Each structure stands twice: as structure tokens, then as C-alpha cells.
Amino acid sequence: MAQDFTIFPSMTFVDLGLYQYGREDCDPAHSFGPAIRNHYLFHYILNGKGTFFWQDARGHEHEMRLKAGQGFLISPRQITTYVADERIPWEYCWLEFDGLRAKESLEIIGLSVNNPIYNPVHPEFSQIMKEEMLYIVRNKKEAPLHLIGHLYLFIDALMRSVKENQPTVSKVKDYYIKEALAYIEHNYMNDISVESIAESSGLNRSYFGKIFKESVGKSPQEFLINYRMIKAAELLRRTRYSVNEIGCAVGYPNQLHFSRAFKSVYGVSPRNWRNANTHLTGPDIDYK
């Protein structure tokens, strides 16, 4: 069994980031699982056959025989197993990714915990998608930003390969969500609230909260806290600013409130998290 496997070296990409990627030529009947992943993991079958077993959101079990040209998505916290065919074992490549925009992108594509099977309808875009995956796998020495660019190209080709009609911002709900996400990105460091985010989109709070949760998978408040804490973790790891200064930089002038919010997301205090993660630090950067 031949395997090429790489862990992505950077953790600073918030909207869409890589975690690991690779390619494997499996032995007959080789299996992996049952297992649970923390991030989205997409496999594309290059050659051969195999079987994918998964549990849907209600815990019901499913299985599907797959072949070259198809693929499957494993969602976070989903129980899955996959087994190579005994006579014609599959070879596949994979990307593990996540980020604040990952769920939204995959839902537009139509892949989810209940619908994980990839069946392209446009072979020309499926070919581009495969080439983008293999480019990332084969060019592990390229700069992280360069590889993230190809991850975006992969997502774009994946979307084009399965959609008869490409989604546009003319869909009113999608437009409102994009406006809200842009507002959070540009104002997370300020004293903003769910009311002000809804107001920026021209919606009342209750309706805005409903469509935001449906589209993003988190309430606006949960999303805002997670976004701020991801930014805070980046500053803790890559700067020498104090915990209080970092709290202020992500919208928490009260250090106690910041520490509580950070611990609710990461399970430890900002100071303890920094002590455990500073060994990953590159050159110091200044927060702008």
C-alpha cells in the first residue's frame, strides 16, 4: 500500500483552511474506521472501487459502493468506515479542511452529513477539481497561502461540477447572510451585538437569527464569539501582546469577560493556551 500524507503547517486561515491532505493506493480489502473526524474530509476516487459506510444525522446507517470518478464527504463528528474492494482496490486522494465558510460552501454544493456522496454532472469541472486536489498533494513545499489559493479553486471546481445552475447572490437569504458575515469580519473588534449585525442587514433580530442558524449552523452570537476567539488565538500565538491587550483587540475591553469567552471555546484560559501553543510560533507580528 502506497501512501503520501502531509499535515498542513499553518493554522492562521479562518474562513477556509487546510489540516492535512494526501493520496493512497490501497491494498485489497484495506479499511479505515469506524472513526470520527474533527473537520471536513473529502475523498476523490482516482482508480478502483470500494464501499463507504456512514451514519446520517439521526444515527441511521448507510452504505454505498463507489468507483473511480466518484467521491465522499466526511463531516465533523460523523461516524464513517470505508473499505477497498477485494479485487480492484481503490486509489484516492483527500483533503481535510474547515473554516467559517466551509459549511456554507458545502451546503451550496449539496454535500452534507445526510448526503455525503459526490456524483459529478459536469466532467470538465470534475477534472479541474481532481487536478487541484493533486496539485495540493504534490506541492507540499509551496507556501501555505499558495496552497490555500488552490483550496479555493478546488471548492469552486467542486461546486461547478455538481450544479446545473450556479448559485448567485440574487437569492435573498444568501445575500443577507453574506452581508452579515462581511459586517462581522470588518467589525468584530468593536462593540457590536446581534442586534447591530441584524440591523446592518436590514432585518429584525428574530428573523435574522433564524436564517443565520439555518445557513451557518451556529447562532449569530455563537458565530461572533467563535470568530473573535479564533482571531484572539492567532494573536496569542504570534504576538507578545498581553492578554488584556488581545481581549481589547477582539472586542472585549473587560479581561474577565474575554477569558471566560475564550475558555468556553478552547477549554482553557488564554494564558494557558498561549503557554501550550507558543512552540508553534513563527516570527512575531504586530496586530494592525
Tab-separated table of N, CA and C in Angstrom, residues 2 21-22 26 32 38 56 67 70 80 84 97 101 125 138 143 146 183 189 245 260 263 266 276-277 281 284 287:
chain	number	residue	atom	x	y	z
A	2	ALA	N	0.710	2.089	-1.012
A	2	ALA	CA	1.493	3.320	-1.120
A	2	ALA	C	0.679	4.487	-0.600
A	21	TYR	N	-3.668	16.464	3.996
A	21	TYR	CA	-4.059	16.042	2.650
A	21	TYR	C	-3.130	14.927	2.205
A	22	GLY	N	-3.561	14.144	1.218
A	22	GLY	CA	-2.717	13.049	0.785
A	22	GLY	C	-3.345	12.223	-0.322
A	26	CYS	N	-4.599	1.790	-2.084
A	26	CYS	CA	-4.918	0.843	-1.016
A	26	CYS	C	-4.668	-0.616	-1.407
A	32	PHE	N	-10.631	1.598	6.812
A	32	PHE	CA	-10.347	2.628	7.813
A	32	PHE	C	-11.650	2.942	8.534
A	38	ASN	N	-12.685	15.603	13.164
A	38	ASN	CA	-12.992	16.919	13.724
A	38	ASN	C	-13.275	17.955	12.650
A	56	ASP	N	-26.075	8.911	9.242
A	56	ASP	CA	-26.634	10.225	8.966
A	56	ASP	C	-26.873	10.980	10.271
A	67	LYS	N	-16.938	4.009	-7.159
A	67	LYS	CA	-15.899	3.691	-8.144
A	67	LYS	C	-15.188	4.960	-8.562
A	70	GLN	N	-16.084	9.055	-8.595
A	70	GLN	CA	-16.980	9.464	-7.522
A	70	GLN	C	-16.145	9.890	-6.304
A	80	THR	N	-17.891	7.074	10.328
A	80	THR	CA	-17.762	6.503	8.988
A	80	THR	C	-16.739	5.368	8.980
A	84	ALA	N	-11.676	-0.813	0.882
A	84	ALA	CA	-11.292	-1.039	-0.509
A	84	ALA	C	-11.841	-2.372	-1.017
A	97	PHE	N	-10.285	19.847	5.506
A	97	PHE	CA	-10.369	21.307	5.570
A	97	PHE	C	-11.507	21.722	6.485
A	101	ARG	N	-16.372	29.479	6.520
A	101	ARG	CA	-17.159	29.409	5.285
A	101	ARG	C	-17.335	27.983	4.759
A	125	PHE	N	-15.430	20.036	-15.140
A	125	PHE	CA	-15.124	20.670	-13.862
A	125	PHE	C	-14.650	19.645	-12.835
A	138	ARG	N	0.831	17.192	-4.322
A	138	ARG	CA	2.169	17.073	-4.903
A	138	ARG	C	3.074	18.264	-4.602
A	143	ALA	N	4.300	27.645	-0.373
A	143	ALA	CA	3.893	28.474	0.763
A	143	ALA	C	2.438	28.191	1.139
A	146	HIS	N	-0.195	29.996	-0.855
A	146	HIS	CA	-0.295	29.464	-2.216
A	146	HIS	C	-1.222	28.241	-2.237
A	183	TYR	N	-20.067	42.087	7.674
A	183	TYR	CA	-20.135	43.044	8.778
A	183	TYR	C	-19.332	42.540	9.977
A	189	MET	N	-13.891	43.609	16.142
A	189	MET	CA	-13.081	44.219	17.188
A	189	MET	C	-13.820	45.349	17.921
A	245	GLU	N	-4.571	43.230	26.296
A	245	GLU	CA	-4.494	43.927	25.010
A	245	GLU	C	-5.153	43.117	23.902
A	260	ARG	N	-13.365	34.349	30.025
A	260	ARG	CA	-14.485	33.409	30.086
A	260	ARG	C	-14.902	32.971	28.683
A	263	LYS	N	-12.261	30.597	27.195
A	263	LYS	CA	-12.305	29.267	27.801
A	263	LYS	C	-13.523	28.487	27.326
A	266	TYR	N	-12.137	27.229	23.799
A	266	TYR	CA	-10.922	26.408	23.761
A	266	TYR	C	-10.728	25.512	24.985
A	276	ALA	N	0.816	26.715	25.989
A	276	ALA	CA	0.829	25.403	25.338
A	276	ALA	C	1.072	25.485	23.840
A	277	ASN	N	0.931	26.687	23.255
A	277	ASN	CA	0.997	26.798	21.795
A	277	ASN	C	2.081	27.714	21.267
A	281	THR	N	4.959	29.092	17.207
A	281	THR	CA	5.056	30.466	16.733
A	281	THR	C	6.163	30.661	15.715
A	284	ASP	N	7.451	37.086	15.197
A	284	ASP	CA	6.407	37.920	15.817
A	284	ASP	C	5.809	38.846	14.782
A	287	TYR	N	-0.249	43.452	15.485
A	287	TYR	CA	-1.661	43.473	15.138
A	287	TYR	C	-1.991	44.827	14.529
